[in-house]
């Protein structure tokens, strides 16, 4: 995993991009309209059951309900909506979102162009001049904000919600950290090129795409791993690699595929590292969009024993074959089934469900769409007891609040700052295991206070979510950086803020997921506080 | 010495006990400002996540094997440029940890070398989990040993405060998981910044919403009580600014020193803060770890400064404090192909504070001879980490023998393991 990471320069990720308004103002159906249009999900279901189930789906397959999306599930019915979510290619992105994404810089820059821009800017910055240093900072700002902005704007406004949920899930599963070297410019490219195209596809393709992407090769050091005894070409700089690096090989089995109890040994880690020697980054020799390069000269072509197989030296094919074996391994199926069931169903999912999902994974050849269809159709997932059983992660909490409020989002910085403050900075997980999604990981005293603070500020319209482009506040990762920067913020202007939220509209959108008790307390409280109480309620902390 | 009469008097003076209220905020602080007289024993755990290279922290510079195994990343012998700071003629301290040398010289810093977990996993996540659950090899343990310790060690007098146990950071670590209440305090200046909930109208409305007996309601109430305590003890401090001034305006090295100083002040001003936990990450140096300078040195420097801050800000309370610094496992004895080190086994635990029998590298040193290495590649473990922690629990915190089993279940807990880590209390 990471070597001692480069600390994030808080000036390094400033934004210069204009983000327009994303969402049209909330157009709400009047309270009660949904019920009339509802199609029952099961014989004998009451309208309230139907609504509760729709909300459950929106809380798990999406980042919570918006007024419109809730209405849509009720109108087309749960099963059709789930099917639609499993086939995002059939759902068009709304034009305003597309326009807004197009304004984000770097969204079309690739693993080839970005590191080249970085090298160029770094070389120029060696002259020490303020202007060249500013250019380097500008690059980090542009690229970092481009990635984070695209991620959050889509997560809030895309109707292809499951796709966005799975982008978060798989990025986190194959985590890379924005603070380490090349990853400073590559997280967005990694998400666009390695993760996003495969989130509902075949696991083997996803695994292969991460294994070949320079962000992963760099983050887990495999680009440096060479056959023991390999001699660098004459004239190579001092410090050239001279042997194996086990980092990627270990995490590939422990985290990405088999799981820590998947039955491999230290000898298997070493053997896999040898099989993957020569998988490196080489922009000058690679062709096309990819900068992956198999350097046969660095490869350990000796025979290996790995997971009980004898592996004959055969160059890059050894590593490709290893990915085939790992992707189709029963331990991988169990490991992924457990993770998916934990994410979508319960912190401690029923073992029988995990076994069925694992079986589907194996039977379908690792077809993620098929696996999810099984999961979503399972009685365990559909059980009324599953509703609200998950405690939202900070990422889910923040996004669901913005969606529920129908907040027109332009500037995502306040959301990034809140996520960082809550301990879950976007792209900021230093370790390759990614963030957890359990209650144990995220429910703590300080978290509740900070969530309530965010809810209060959002509900009162005190967050500058509509602020036009600015570059004086960093796209912060560490909370300290956010705090340190507050002193230099300019006085806010009225146009930066979104309107205060109305509690009645929120309660309509959130429906049965807000309890009668909470509704009664909200009704009894001061009107200006009501919307904050809804979003800051214990009910809304769950999904 | 714990003076119970003084303690009870302090409680009575607040007048709160009779009303069934916990003294909070400034009144609690005033009642207990005579903290050093009460002197309950304290424990601070600092966890280095990512497996620090212990052989670069407490360096066996007297062994040729060390230099043979590390052709480009070994630290020089004492007296050489960038060499280690000699500890005892055999071991030397990484030069980036120079701020800790005075503590060694005054007998308040010691180490237990070749210590670690009996479980041999080289997974960071399992290994950390085992060290925090206190049950190596057992994955089903739901709680952390530090939380179980809270239950096993009865709170003395008014010590049952919402801040009896605190963790620094936005999430609660595994080590504190469990049913005993633990406060967590934000890292950085946010710890002492007022929030909207400090406005009475808002605070009361949310208090009504969170008045149930569910987990969220309990967490909410704990948070509010703890915040009042912390704000009461630390209001008016601007540590970042103070430390920057003390540094001649130079920027602070990351957040750890300020967080450590803030924690120390809280402990000094509020005697009821008995247990604390902090974590520092970024030790997984698979490539280009450097030696006297470089990536590892850059991480060690703020850690050393922070621990020195912790010690100095604790003031007299340091006498009653044990700080233990630990990491999930050590790293390979031989450097890898990239000037780094891979996942290993044995490591070094650091012990700091007036309670510690310092100025000594404790434990049985297995040496770096090939024949002594675990699986031919790693420093062997000769001291179970629980041995160290158990001794701190028993001899420093006065945990009754009979309750040690609650803290470290399924562990035979044989004798003192030949260790003598705690200074006998006068």
Short mmCIF file of C-alpha atoms in Angstrom, two decimals, chain B residues 8-381:
data_model
loop_
_atom_site.label_atom_id
_atom_site.label_comp_id
_atom_site.label_asym_id
_atom_site.label_seq_id
_atom_site.Cartn_x
_atom_site.Cartn_y
_atom_site.Cartn_z
CA UNK B 8 -14.75 13.68 47.57
CA UNK B 9 -14.39 17.18 48.91
CA UNK B 10 -13.95 18.43 45.39
CA UNK B 11 -17.17 16.75 44.36
CA UNK B 12 -19.07 18.14 47.30
CA UNK B 13 -17.77 21.61 46.52
CA UNK B 14 -19.52 21.64 43.18
CA UNK B 15 -22.81 21.05 44.94
CA UNK B 16 -23.82 19.00 41.96
CA UNK B 17 -23.66 15.54 43.40
CA UNK B 18 -26.78 16.05 45.48
CA UNK B 19 -28.73 17.37 42.55
CA UNK B 20 -27.85 14.28 40.60
CA UNK B 21 -25.98 16.29 38.04
CA UNK B 22 -22.56 15.71 36.71
CA UNK B 23 -20.36 18.72 37.15
CA UNK B 24 -19.63 19.89 33.65
CA UNK B 25 -17.73 22.61 31.93
CA UNK B 26 -16.08 25.32 33.93
CA UNK B 27 -17.48 24.23 37.27
CA UNK B 28 -16.01 20.78 36.84
CA UNK B 29 -12.76 22.28 35.75
CA UNK B 30 -12.70 24.56 38.78
CA UNK B 31 -13.58 21.73 41.11
CA UNK B 32 -10.79 19.63 39.76
CA UNK B 33 -8.18 22.15 38.83
CA UNK B 34 -6.10 20.70 41.63
CA UNK B 35 -5.62 17.80 39.29
CA UNK B 36 -2.12 16.87 40.28
CA UNK B 37 -3.21 16.36 43.89
CA UNK B 38 -5.87 13.85 42.87
CA UNK B 39 -3.47 12.02 40.58
CA UNK B 40 -5.37 9.09 39.15
CA UNK B 41 -3.13 7.03 36.91
CA UNK B 42 -3.58 7.79 33.21
CA UNK B 43 -2.98 5.85 30.05
CA UNK B 44 -2.48 7.21 26.55
CA UNK B 45 -2.25 4.87 23.56
CA UNK B 46 -0.80 6.11 20.29
CA UNK B 47 -1.23 3.74 17.38
CA UNK B 48 1.02 4.01 14.32
CA UNK B 49 -1.18 2.60 11.57
CA UNK B 50 0.59 1.09 8.59
CA UNK B 51 3.39 -0.84 10.36
CA UNK B 52 6.30 1.40 11.21
CA UNK B 53 9.79 0.10 10.54
CA UNK B 54 10.82 -0.42 14.17
CA UNK B 55 14.37 -1.25 13.16
CA UNK B 56 14.67 2.37 12.01
CA UNK B 57 13.18 3.67 15.27
CA UNK B 58 15.32 1.82 17.81
CA UNK B 59 18.23 0.78 15.68
CA UNK B 60 20.54 -2.17 16.59
CA UNK B 61 23.52 -0.26 15.30
CA UNK B 62 26.00 -2.54 17.04
CA UNK B 63 25.08 -5.43 14.74
CA UNK B 64 26.77 -5.86 11.39
CA UNK B 65 23.74 -7.82 10.16
CA UNK B 66 21.75 -4.60 10.30
CA UNK B 67 24.10 -2.89 7.87
CA UNK B 68 24.36 -5.92 5.63
CA UNK B 69 20.58 -6.17 5.34
CA UNK B 70 20.10 -2.50 4.55
CA UNK B 71 22.66 -1.28 2.09
CA UNK B 72 21.02 2.06 1.33
CA UNK B 73 18.54 2.72 4.13
CA UNK B 74 20.54 1.87 7.27
CA UNK B 75 21.13 4.70 9.73
CA UNK B 76 24.72 5.51 10.61
CA UNK B 77 26.37 4.68 13.90
CA UNK B 78 26.33 7.33 16.64
CA UNK B 79 28.61 10.21 15.86
CA UNK B 80 28.43 9.72 12.10
CA UNK B 81 26.63 12.32 10.02
CA UNK B 82 22.94 11.52 10.24
CA UNK B 83 23.76 8.72 12.65
CA UNK B 84 21.53 7.39 15.39
CA UNK B 85 21.38 8.91 18.85
CA UNK B 86 22.97 6.38 21.14
CA UNK B 87 20.71 4.86 23.76
CA UNK B 88 22.67 2.11 25.47
CA UNK B 89 25.70 1.19 23.42
CA UNK B 90 23.76 -1.34 21.36
CA UNK B 91 20.66 0.50 20.23
CA UNK B 92 20.29 4.04 18.94
CA UNK B 93 17.31 6.27 18.31
CA UNK B 94 16.38 7.64 14.90
CA UNK B 95 17.79 11.17 14.69
CA UNK B 96 14.39 12.58 13.72
CA UNK B 97 13.27 11.66 17.24
CA UNK B 98 15.82 13.94 18.90
CA UNK B 99 13.09 15.85 20.79
CA UNK B 100 12.55 12.68 22.85
CA UNK B 101 16.14 12.35 24.03
CA UNK B 102 15.64 14.44 27.19
CA UNK B 103 12.87 12.05 28.21
CA UNK B 104 15.22 9.11 27.81
CA UNK B 105 17.89 10.91 29.80
CA UNK B 106 15.51 11.58 32.67
CA UNK B 107 14.32 7.99 32.72
CA UNK B 108 10.86 8.63 31.32
CA UNK B 109 11.25 6.96 27.95
CA UNK B 110 11.84 3.28 27.37
CA UNK B 111 11.19 0.66 24.71
CA UNK B 112 10.26 -2.98 24.45
CA UNK B 113 12.04 -4.35 21.42
CA UNK B 114 11.15 -7.47 19.45
CA UNK B 115 7.60 -7.16 20.73
CA UNK B 116 4.41 -7.75 18.82
CA UNK B 117 1.57 -10.09 18.18
CA UNK B 118 1.75 -13.86 18.47
CA UNK B 119 -0.46 -13.95 15.38
CA UNK B 120 1.73 -13.92 12.30
CA UNK B 121 -0.61 -12.29 9.80
CA UNK B 122 1.03 -9.79 7.50
CA UNK B 123 -2.27 -8.10 6.75
CA UNK B 124 -2.32 -4.58 8.16
CA UNK B 125 -6.01 -4.72 8.76
CA UNK B 126 -6.15 -8.03 10.58
CA UNK B 127 -3.06 -7.23 12.59
CA UNK B 128 -4.42 -3.86 13.71
CA UNK B 129 -7.71 -5.47 14.51
CA UNK B 130 -6.04 -8.06 16.72
CA UNK B 131 -3.99 -5.48 18.58
CA UNK B 132 -7.07 -3.37 19.17
CA UNK B 133 -9.40 -6.19 20.11
CA UNK B 134 -6.64 -7.60 22.31
CA UNK B 135 -7.43 -11.08 21.02
CA UNK B 136 -4.85 -12.05 18.38
CA UNK B 137 -6.15 -14.65 15.96
CA UNK B 138 -9.77 -14.22 17.04
CA UNK B 139 -11.92 -12.22 14.66
CA UNK B 140 -15.21 -12.49 16.47
CA UNK B 141 -14.31 -10.25 19.40
CA UNK B 142 -16.78 -7.40 19.18
CA UNK B 143 -15.13 -4.87 21.45
CA UNK B 144 -11.71 -3.33 21.95
CA UNK B 145 -9.45 -3.96 24.95
CA UNK B 146 -9.34 -0.31 25.94
CA UNK B 147 -13.12 -0.27 26.16
CA UNK B 148 -13.15 -3.45 28.22
CA UNK B 149 -10.55 -1.89 30.49
CA UNK B 150 -12.98 0.97 31.18
CA UNK B 151 -15.45 -1.56 32.48
CA UNK B 152 -12.94 -3.63 34.41
CA UNK B 153 -11.35 -0.68 36.16
CA UNK B 154 -13.89 0.97 38.41
CA UNK B 155 -14.00 4.71 38.02
CA UNK B 156 -12.61 6.31 41.14
CA UNK B 157 -14.73 9.04 42.72
CA UNK B 158 -15.99 11.45 40.11
CA UNK B 159 -13.94 9.82 37.43
CA UNK B 160 -17.09 8.59 35.69
CA UNK B 161 -17.04 11.68 33.51
CA UNK B 162 -18.17 11.79 29.89
CA UNK B 163 -14.55 12.44 29.07
CA UNK B 164 -13.09 9.61 31.15
CA UNK B 165 -11.98 8.10 27.86
CA UNK B 166 -11.31 10.23 24.82
CA UNK B 167 -10.27 9.54 21.29
CA UNK B 168 -8.92 12.19 18.96
CA UNK B 169 -10.40 12.17 15.46
CA UNK B 170 -13.62 11.94 13.50
CA UNK B 171 -14.11 8.22 13.94
CA UNK B 172 -13.96 5.93 16.95
CA UNK B 173 -11.18 3.36 16.69
CA UNK B 174 -11.66 -0.37 17.12
CA UNK B 175 -9.70 -0.29 20.37
CA UNK B 176 -12.52 1.76 21.96
CA UNK B 177 -15.42 -0.20 20.47
CA UNK B 178 -17.78 -1.51 23.11
CA UNK B 179 -20.53 -0.61 25.49
CA UNK B 180 -18.62 1.79 27.75
CA UNK B 181 -18.99 5.42 26.73
CA UNK B 182 -16.08 7.06 24.97
CA UNK B 183 -15.91 10.66 23.81
CA UNK B 184 -14.32 11.52 20.53
CA UNK B 185 -12.94 14.95 19.88
CA UNK B 186 -12.27 16.38 16.46
CA UNK B 187 -8.72 16.72 15.31
CA UNK B 188 -7.49 20.28 14.93
CA UNK B 189 -9.01 23.53 16.13
CA UNK B 190 -12.54 22.24 15.44
CA UNK B 191 -12.29 20.50 18.80
CA UNK B 192 -12.92 23.77 20.61
CA UNK B 193 -15.00 25.65 18.07
CA UNK B 194 -18.59 26.45 19.10
CA UNK B 195 -21.28 24.75 17.04
CA UNK B 196 -24.85 25.63 16.29
CA UNK B 197 -25.91 23.25 19.04
CA UNK B 198 -24.36 25.59 21.58
CA UNK B 199 -27.23 27.97 20.81
CA UNK B 200 -29.80 27.10 23.47
CA UNK B 201 -32.86 27.11 21.21
CA UNK B 202 -31.24 24.75 18.72
CA UNK B 203 -29.62 22.60 21.37
CA UNK B 204 -32.89 22.11 23.21
CA UNK B 205 -34.80 21.18 20.08
CA UNK B 206 -32.28 18.49 19.16
CA UNK B 207 -32.04 17.29 22.74
CA UNK B 208 -35.77 16.50 22.60
CA UNK B 209 -35.29 14.64 19.34
CA UNK B 210 -32.44 12.61 20.82
CA UNK B 211 -33.89 11.75 24.21
CA UNK B 212 -34.47 8.06 23.55
CA UNK B 213 -32.52 5.06 24.74
CA UNK B 214 -31.28 4.09 21.27
CA UNK B 215 -27.64 4.17 20.25
CA UNK B 216 -27.94 7.41 18.33
CA UNK B 217 -29.58 9.21 21.21
CA UNK B 218 -26.95 8.00 23.62
CA UNK B 219 -24.19 9.07 21.25
CA UNK B 220 -25.80 12.48 20.88
CA UNK B 221 -26.01 13.02 24.63
CA UNK B 222 -22.47 11.78 25.22
CA UNK B 223 -21.28 14.16 22.57
CA UNK B 224 -22.97 17.15 24.18
CA UNK B 225 -21.66 16.33 27.66
CA UNK B 226 -18.15 15.71 26.38
CA UNK B 227 -18.13 18.89 24.35
CA UNK B 228 -19.07 20.95 27.37
CA UNK B 229 -16.23 19.37 29.32
CA UNK B 230 -13.72 19.98 26.60
CA UNK B 231 -14.89 23.51 25.90
CA UNK B 232 -14.76 24.23 29.60
CA UNK B 233 -11.21 23.01 29.95
CA UNK B 234 -9.78 24.37 26.72
CA UNK B 235 -11.79 27.51 25.97
CA UNK B 236 -9.54 30.37 25.00
CA UNK B 237 -6.64 28.17 23.94
CA UNK B 238 -5.38 28.69 20.43
CA UNK B 239 -2.78 26.01 20.30
CA UNK B 240 -2.09 26.27 16.61
CA UNK B 241 -1.24 29.94 16.98
CA UNK B 242 0.75 29.42 20.18
CA UNK B 243 2.82 26.66 18.72
CA UNK B 244 3.40 28.52 15.53
CA UNK B 245 4.64 31.46 17.57
CA UNK B 246 6.91 29.16 19.54
CA UNK B 247 8.19 27.89 16.20
CA UNK B 248 9.05 31.41 15.09
CA UNK B 249 6.09 31.37 12.77
CA UNK B 250 7.13 28.25 10.89
CA UNK B 251 4.23 26.11 9.73
CA UNK B 252 3.30 23.21 11.94
CA UNK B 253 4.35 19.73 10.89
CA UNK B 254 0.98 18.17 10.32
CA UNK B 255 -1.75 17.99 12.90
CA UNK B 256 -0.28 15.57 15.39
CA UNK B 257 1.77 17.93 17.59
CA UNK B 258 -1.15 20.32 18.10
CA UNK B 259 -3.57 17.48 18.78
CA UNK B 260 -1.15 15.95 21.26
CA UNK B 261 -0.67 19.28 23.02
CA UNK B 262 -4.43 19.84 23.15
CA UNK B 263 -4.98 16.41 24.62
CA UNK B 264 -2.28 16.97 27.22
CA UNK B 265 -3.84 20.24 28.33
CA UNK B 266 -7.20 18.62 28.61
CA UNK B 267 -5.72 15.86 30.76
CA UNK B 268 -3.83 18.30 32.90
CA UNK B 269 -6.84 20.50 33.54
CA UNK B 270 -9.39 17.76 33.98
CA UNK B 271 -8.20 14.94 36.20
CA UNK B 272 -11.10 12.77 35.11
CA UNK B 273 -9.65 12.24 31.64
CA UNK B 274 -8.01 8.94 32.38
CA UNK B 275 -7.68 7.19 29.01
CA UNK B 276 -6.86 8.60 25.61
CA UNK B 277 -6.18 7.29 22.16
CA UNK B 278 -4.62 8.85 19.08
CA UNK B 279 -3.65 7.33 15.75
CA UNK B 280 -1.03 8.41 13.24
CA UNK B 281 -0.89 6.93 9.75
CA UNK B 282 1.47 6.77 6.81
CA UNK B 283 4.11 4.24 7.92
CA UNK B 284 3.78 1.70 5.14
CA UNK B 285 7.12 2.43 3.52
CA UNK B 286 7.32 -0.10 0.69
CA UNK B 287 9.45 2.21 -1.44
CA UNK B 288 12.03 4.94 -0.88
CA UNK B 289 11.72 5.09 2.88
CA UNK B 290 15.01 6.94 3.25
CA UNK B 291 17.26 6.88 6.31
CA UNK B 292 18.26 9.94 8.35
CA UNK B 293 16.28 12.01 5.87
CA UNK B 294 13.44 10.94 3.63
CA UNK B 295 9.90 9.78 3.93
CA UNK B 296 10.13 7.83 7.14
CA UNK B 297 12.13 10.60 8.81
CA UNK B 298 9.49 13.09 7.66
CA UNK B 299 6.82 11.08 9.44
CA UNK B 300 8.85 10.43 12.57
CA UNK B 301 9.73 14.08 13.11
CA UNK B 302 6.19 15.32 13.83
CA UNK B 303 5.50 12.21 15.88
CA UNK B 304 8.56 12.92 18.03
CA UNK B 305 7.63 16.58 18.35
CA UNK B 306 4.08 15.65 19.26
CA UNK B 307 5.12 13.19 21.94
CA UNK B 308 7.53 15.75 23.36
CA UNK B 309 4.64 18.26 23.38
CA UNK B 310 2.43 15.74 25.07
CA UNK B 311 5.02 15.21 27.79
CA UNK B 312 5.75 18.87 28.38
CA UNK B 313 2.11 20.01 28.31
CA UNK B 314 1.12 17.29 30.76
CA UNK B 315 3.45 18.97 33.24
CA UNK B 316 3.21 17.33 36.65
CA UNK B 317 0.53 14.94 35.34
CA UNK B 318 3.25 13.21 33.32
CA UNK B 319 4.33 11.61 36.57
CA UNK B 320 1.08 9.67 36.71
CA UNK B 321 0.89 8.89 33.03
CA UNK B 322 1.98 6.02 30.87
CA UNK B 323 2.04 6.56 27.11
CA UNK B 324 2.37 3.52 24.90
CA UNK B 325 3.17 3.87 21.21
CA UNK B 326 2.58 0.79 19.08
CA UNK B 327 2.15 -0.46 15.53
CA UNK B 328 0.61 -3.60 14.05
CA UNK B 329 3.81 -5.33 12.98
CA UNK B 330 7.36 -4.55 11.96
CA UNK B 331 8.93 -4.67 8.53
CA UNK B 332 11.34 -6.99 6.76
CA UNK B 333 14.88 -6.93 8.10
CA UNK B 334 16.27 -6.77 4.56
CA UNK B 335 15.32 -3.80 2.42
CA UNK B 336 13.41 -4.62 -0.76
CA UNK B 337 14.19 -3.73 -4.35
CA UNK B 338 12.84 -0.22 -4.03
CA UNK B 339 14.69 1.19 -1.04
CA UNK B 340 11.76 0.25 1.14
CA UNK B 341 10.72 -2.59 3.41
CA UNK B 342 7.83 -5.03 3.17
CA UNK B 343 5.51 -6.40 5.83
CA UNK B 344 7.33 -8.19 8.64
CA UNK B 345 6.68 -9.37 12.17
CA UNK B 346 8.43 -8.14 15.35
CA UNK B 347 8.50 -4.43 16.14
CA UNK B 348 9.29 -2.06 18.99
CA UNK B 349 6.79 -0.63 21.49
CA UNK B 350 7.56 2.77 22.98
CA UNK B 351 6.77 3.63 26.59
CA UNK B 352 6.80 7.13 27.90
CA UNK B 353 5.88 8.89 31.13
CA UNK B 354 6.79 9.20 34.77
CA UNK B 355 5.26 5.82 35.49
CA UNK B 356 7.67 4.05 33.18
CA UNK B 357 10.91 2.36 34.14
CA UNK B 358 12.67 4.28 31.40
CA UNK B 359 16.15 4.72 29.96
CA UNK B 360 16.09 1.07 29.05
CA UNK B 361 15.40 -1.08 26.00
CA UNK B 362 13.40 -3.87 27.58
CA UNK B 363 12.62 -7.32 26.27
CA UNK B 364 14.74 -10.20 25.03
CA UNK B 365 16.58 -9.19 21.88
CA UNK B 366 16.74 -12.11 19.47
CA UNK B 367 19.37 -10.44 17.21
CA UNK B 368 19.29 -10.08 13.46
CA UNK B 369 21.38 -13.16 12.75
CA UNK B 370 19.83 -15.13 9.88
CA UNK B 371 19.15 -18.08 12.14
CA UNK B 372 17.24 -15.87 14.58
CA UNK B 373 14.86 -14.33 12.04
CA UNK B 374 11.23 -15.31 11.86
CA UNK B 375 10.69 -17.18 8.58
CA UNK B 376 14.18 -16.13 7.60
CA UNK B 377 13.07 -12.56 6.92
CA UNK B 378 11.61 -10.77 9.96
CA UNK B 379 12.56 -9.74 13.46
CA UNK B 380 11.18 -12.42 15.79
CA UNK B 381 8.63 -11.57 18.47
#
